[in-house]
C-alpha atoms as a printed R data frame, in Angstrom:
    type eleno elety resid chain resno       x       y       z
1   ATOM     1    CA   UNK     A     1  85.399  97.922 106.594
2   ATOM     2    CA   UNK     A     2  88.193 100.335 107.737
3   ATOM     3    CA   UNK     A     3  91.148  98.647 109.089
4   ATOM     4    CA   UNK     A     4  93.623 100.764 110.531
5   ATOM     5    CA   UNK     A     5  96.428  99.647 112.791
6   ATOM     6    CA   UNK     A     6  98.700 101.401 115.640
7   ATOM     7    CA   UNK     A     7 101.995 100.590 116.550
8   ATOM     8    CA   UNK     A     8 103.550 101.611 119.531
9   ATOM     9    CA   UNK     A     9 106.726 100.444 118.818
10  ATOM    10    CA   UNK     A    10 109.018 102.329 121.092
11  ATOM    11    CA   UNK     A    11 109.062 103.902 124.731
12  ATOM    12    CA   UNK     A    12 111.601 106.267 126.223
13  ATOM    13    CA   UNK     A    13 112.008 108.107 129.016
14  ATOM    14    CA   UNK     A    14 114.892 108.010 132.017
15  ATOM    15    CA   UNK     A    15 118.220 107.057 131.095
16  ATOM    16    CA   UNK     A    16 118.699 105.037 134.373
17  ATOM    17    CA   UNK     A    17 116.357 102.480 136.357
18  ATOM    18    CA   UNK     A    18 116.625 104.503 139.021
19  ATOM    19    CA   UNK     A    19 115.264 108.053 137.709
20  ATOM    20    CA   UNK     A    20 111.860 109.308 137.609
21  ATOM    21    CA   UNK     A    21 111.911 111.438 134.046
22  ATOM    22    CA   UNK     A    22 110.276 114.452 133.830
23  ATOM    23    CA   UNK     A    23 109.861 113.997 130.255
24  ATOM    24    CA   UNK     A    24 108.990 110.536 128.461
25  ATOM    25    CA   UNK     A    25 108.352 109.626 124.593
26  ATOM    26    CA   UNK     A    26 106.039 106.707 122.599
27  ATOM    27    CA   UNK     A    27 106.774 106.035 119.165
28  ATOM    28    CA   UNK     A    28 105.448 104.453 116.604
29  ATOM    29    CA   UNK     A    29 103.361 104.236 113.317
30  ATOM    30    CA   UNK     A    30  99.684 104.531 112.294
31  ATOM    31    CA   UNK     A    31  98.223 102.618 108.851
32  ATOM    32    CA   UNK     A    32  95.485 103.090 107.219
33  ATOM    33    CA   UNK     A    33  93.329 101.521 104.277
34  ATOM    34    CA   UNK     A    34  91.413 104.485 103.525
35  ATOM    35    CA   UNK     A    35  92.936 107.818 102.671
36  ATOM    36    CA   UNK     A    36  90.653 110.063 105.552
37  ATOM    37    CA   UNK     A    37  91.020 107.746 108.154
38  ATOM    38    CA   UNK     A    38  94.535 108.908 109.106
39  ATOM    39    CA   UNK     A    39  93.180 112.545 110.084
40  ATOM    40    CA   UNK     A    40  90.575 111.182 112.285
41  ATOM    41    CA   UNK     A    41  92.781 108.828 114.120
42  ATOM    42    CA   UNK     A    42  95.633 111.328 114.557
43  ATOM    43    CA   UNK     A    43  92.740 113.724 116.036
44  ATOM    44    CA   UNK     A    44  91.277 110.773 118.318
45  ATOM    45    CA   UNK     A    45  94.771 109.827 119.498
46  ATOM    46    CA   UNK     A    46  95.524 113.980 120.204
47  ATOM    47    CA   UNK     A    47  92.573 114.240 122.269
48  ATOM    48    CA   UNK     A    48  93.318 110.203 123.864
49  ATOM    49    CA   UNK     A    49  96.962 111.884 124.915
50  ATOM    50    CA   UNK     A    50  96.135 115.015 126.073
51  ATOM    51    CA   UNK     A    51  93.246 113.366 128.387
52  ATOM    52    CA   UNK     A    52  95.411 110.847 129.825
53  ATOM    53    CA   UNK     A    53  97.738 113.404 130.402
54  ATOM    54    CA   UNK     A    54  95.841 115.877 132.088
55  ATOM    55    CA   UNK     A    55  93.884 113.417 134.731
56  ATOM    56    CA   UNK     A    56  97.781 112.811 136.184
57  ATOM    57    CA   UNK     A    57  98.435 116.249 135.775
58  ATOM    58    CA   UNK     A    58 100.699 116.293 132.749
59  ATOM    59    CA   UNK     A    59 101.210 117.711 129.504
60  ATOM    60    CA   UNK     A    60 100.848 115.524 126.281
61  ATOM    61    CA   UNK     A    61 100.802 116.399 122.707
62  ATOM    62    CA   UNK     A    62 100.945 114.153 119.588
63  ATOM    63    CA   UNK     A    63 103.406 114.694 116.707
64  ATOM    64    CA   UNK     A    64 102.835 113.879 113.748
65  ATOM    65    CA   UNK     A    65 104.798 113.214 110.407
66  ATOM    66    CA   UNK     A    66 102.555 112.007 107.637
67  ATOM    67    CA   UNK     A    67 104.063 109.083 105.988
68  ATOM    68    CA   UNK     A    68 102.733 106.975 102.741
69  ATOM    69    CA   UNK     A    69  99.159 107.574 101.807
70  ATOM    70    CA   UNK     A    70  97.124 104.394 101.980
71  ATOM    71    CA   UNK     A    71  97.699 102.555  98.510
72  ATOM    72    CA   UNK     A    72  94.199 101.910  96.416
73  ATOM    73    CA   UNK     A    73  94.425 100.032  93.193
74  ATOM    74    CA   UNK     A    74  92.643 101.006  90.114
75  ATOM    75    CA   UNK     A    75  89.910  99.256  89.614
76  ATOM    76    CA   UNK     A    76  90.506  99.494  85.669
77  ATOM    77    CA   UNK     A    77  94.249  98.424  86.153
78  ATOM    78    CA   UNK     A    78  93.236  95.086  88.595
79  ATOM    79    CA   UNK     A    79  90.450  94.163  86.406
80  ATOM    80    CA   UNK     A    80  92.726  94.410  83.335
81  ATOM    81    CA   UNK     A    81  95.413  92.120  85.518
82  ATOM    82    CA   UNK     A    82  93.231  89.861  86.559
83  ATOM    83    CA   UNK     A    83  91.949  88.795  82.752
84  ATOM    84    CA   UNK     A    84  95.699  88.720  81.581
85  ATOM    85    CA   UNK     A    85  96.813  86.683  84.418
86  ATOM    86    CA   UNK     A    86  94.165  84.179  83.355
87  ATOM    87    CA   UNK     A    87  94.849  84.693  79.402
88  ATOM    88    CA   UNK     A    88  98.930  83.955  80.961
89  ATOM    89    CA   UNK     A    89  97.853  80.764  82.420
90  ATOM    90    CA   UNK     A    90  98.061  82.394  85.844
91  ATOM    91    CA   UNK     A    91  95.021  81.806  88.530
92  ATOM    92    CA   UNK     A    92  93.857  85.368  90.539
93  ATOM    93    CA   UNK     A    93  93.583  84.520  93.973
94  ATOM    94    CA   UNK     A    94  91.024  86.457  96.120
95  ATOM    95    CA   UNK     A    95  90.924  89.969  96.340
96  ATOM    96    CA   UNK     A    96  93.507  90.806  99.301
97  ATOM    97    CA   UNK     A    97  93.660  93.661 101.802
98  ATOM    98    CA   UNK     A    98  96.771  94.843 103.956
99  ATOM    99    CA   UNK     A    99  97.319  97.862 106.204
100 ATOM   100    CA   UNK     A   100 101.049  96.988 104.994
101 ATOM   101    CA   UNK     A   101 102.693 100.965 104.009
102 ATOM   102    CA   UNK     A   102 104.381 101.235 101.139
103 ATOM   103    CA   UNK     A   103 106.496 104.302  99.317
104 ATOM   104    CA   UNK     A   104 104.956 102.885  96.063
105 ATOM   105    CA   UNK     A   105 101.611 104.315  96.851
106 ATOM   106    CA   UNK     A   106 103.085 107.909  96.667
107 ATOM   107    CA   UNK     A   107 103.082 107.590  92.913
108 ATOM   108    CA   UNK     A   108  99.380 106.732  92.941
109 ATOM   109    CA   UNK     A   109  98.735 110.349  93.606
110 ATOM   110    CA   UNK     A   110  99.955 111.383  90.382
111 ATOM   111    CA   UNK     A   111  99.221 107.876  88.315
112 ATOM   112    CA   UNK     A   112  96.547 104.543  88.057
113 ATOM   113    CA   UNK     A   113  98.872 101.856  90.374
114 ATOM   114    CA   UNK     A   114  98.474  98.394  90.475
115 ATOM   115    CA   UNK     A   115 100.122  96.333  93.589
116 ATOM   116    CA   UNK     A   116  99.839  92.484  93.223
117 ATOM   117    CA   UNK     A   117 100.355  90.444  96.197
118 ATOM   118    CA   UNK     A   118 103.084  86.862  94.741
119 ATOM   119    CA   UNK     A   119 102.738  84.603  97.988
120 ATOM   120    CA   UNK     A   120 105.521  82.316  98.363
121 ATOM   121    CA   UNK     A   121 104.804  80.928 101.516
122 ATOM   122    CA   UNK     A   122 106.224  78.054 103.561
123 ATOM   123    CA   UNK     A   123 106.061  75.157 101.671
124 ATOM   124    CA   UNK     A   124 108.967  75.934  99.633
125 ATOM   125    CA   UNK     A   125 111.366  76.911 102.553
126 ATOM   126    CA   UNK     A   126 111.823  80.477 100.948
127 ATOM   127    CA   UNK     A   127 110.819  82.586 104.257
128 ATOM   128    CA   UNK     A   128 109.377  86.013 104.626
129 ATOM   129    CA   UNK     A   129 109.710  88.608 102.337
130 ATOM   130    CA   UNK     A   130 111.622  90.682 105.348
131 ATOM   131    CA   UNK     A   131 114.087  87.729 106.403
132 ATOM   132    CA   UNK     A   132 117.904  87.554 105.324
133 ATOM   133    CA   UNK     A   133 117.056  83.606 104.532
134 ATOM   134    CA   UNK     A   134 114.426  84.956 101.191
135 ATOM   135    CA   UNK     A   135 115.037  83.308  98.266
136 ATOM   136    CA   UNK     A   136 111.814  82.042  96.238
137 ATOM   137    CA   UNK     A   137 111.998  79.034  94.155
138 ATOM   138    CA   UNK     A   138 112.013  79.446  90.751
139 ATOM   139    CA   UNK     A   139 108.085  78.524  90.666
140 ATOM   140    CA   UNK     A   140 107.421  81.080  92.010
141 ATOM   141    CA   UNK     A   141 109.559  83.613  90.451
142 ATOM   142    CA   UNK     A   142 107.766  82.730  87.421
143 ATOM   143    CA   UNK     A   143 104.617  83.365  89.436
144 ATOM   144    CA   UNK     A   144 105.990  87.423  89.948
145 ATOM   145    CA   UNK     A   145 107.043  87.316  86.135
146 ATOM   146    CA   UNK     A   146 103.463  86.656  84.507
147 ATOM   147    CA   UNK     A   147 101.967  88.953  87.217
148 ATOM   148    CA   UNK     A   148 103.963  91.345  86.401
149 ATOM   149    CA   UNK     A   149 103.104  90.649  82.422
150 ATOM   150    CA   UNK     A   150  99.761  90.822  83.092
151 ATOM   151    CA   UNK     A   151  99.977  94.625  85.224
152 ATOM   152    CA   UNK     A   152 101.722  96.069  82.090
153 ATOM   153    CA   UNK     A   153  99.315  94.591  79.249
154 ATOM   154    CA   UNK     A   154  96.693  96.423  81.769
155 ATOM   155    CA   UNK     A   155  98.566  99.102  81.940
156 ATOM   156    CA   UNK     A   156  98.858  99.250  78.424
157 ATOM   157    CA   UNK     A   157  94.893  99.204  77.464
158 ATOM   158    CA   UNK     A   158  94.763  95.595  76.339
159 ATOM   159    CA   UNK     A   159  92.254  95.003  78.772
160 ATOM   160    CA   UNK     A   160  90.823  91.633  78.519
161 ATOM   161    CA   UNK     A   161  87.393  90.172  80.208
């Protein structure tokens, strides 16, 4: 599978109700799971804009600014995780898949990353990750802690089956 996912998250145009702009603006954000996919949707979306455009006799064009690059684990890293987490008393759910963006997959350019998904969640009242209200239990802060252990024995070759 490739799962990508476009946001259209803003609209401009007039600056009154009344005014028919001669100009207008969408905004928003395109994520993708798989680093090639980006170019190929940005194309697809040129040629999408510029169509629709031209049959009302407009102008469109597509700008882009490239944001993160889609975050892959390595394998070597997750498998080494996954063992320690067990070793740690830990229990590795299934493997997980978001089209979430993240600055942290910049470094895995350069270096093996590892991102670990630490659900906490309703049944403990602690909210989403993005709401003012967050605040884990402790259970589950000790959850993050021994997944965190077992990145950096990984990440430090004491791999484990």
């Amino acid at each position: 599978m490739h799962p990508a996912v476009l946001t259209v998250s803003m609209l401009s145009g007039a600056g009154a109700p009344n005014v028919i702009p001669d100009r207008a603006t969408a905004t928003g954000t395109l994520r993708t799971m798989h680093p090639g996919d980006a170019d190929r949707l940005q194309r697809a979306m040129a040629e999408t804009v510029a169509g629709i455009a031209a049959s009302h006799g407009c102008t469109g064009e597509v700008l882009t600014l490239k944001g993160d690059p889609a975050l892959v684990n390595d394998p070597g890293l997750a498998a080494g995780a996954r063992g320690w987490l067990r070793v740690l008393g830990g229990e590795p759910a299934a493997p997980f898949a978001s089209c979430g963006s993240d600055d942290f997959a910049s470094y895995g350019t350069a270096v093996p990353v590892l991102m670990m998904f630490v659900g906490t969640g309703d049944e403990d009242g602690a909210s989403s990750l993005h709401d003012p209200r967050f605040l884990p239990s402790d259970a589950r802060v000790t959850e993050v802690a021994r997944a965190l252990a077992a990145g950096y024995l990984a990440a430090a070759g004491e791999l484990t089956g």
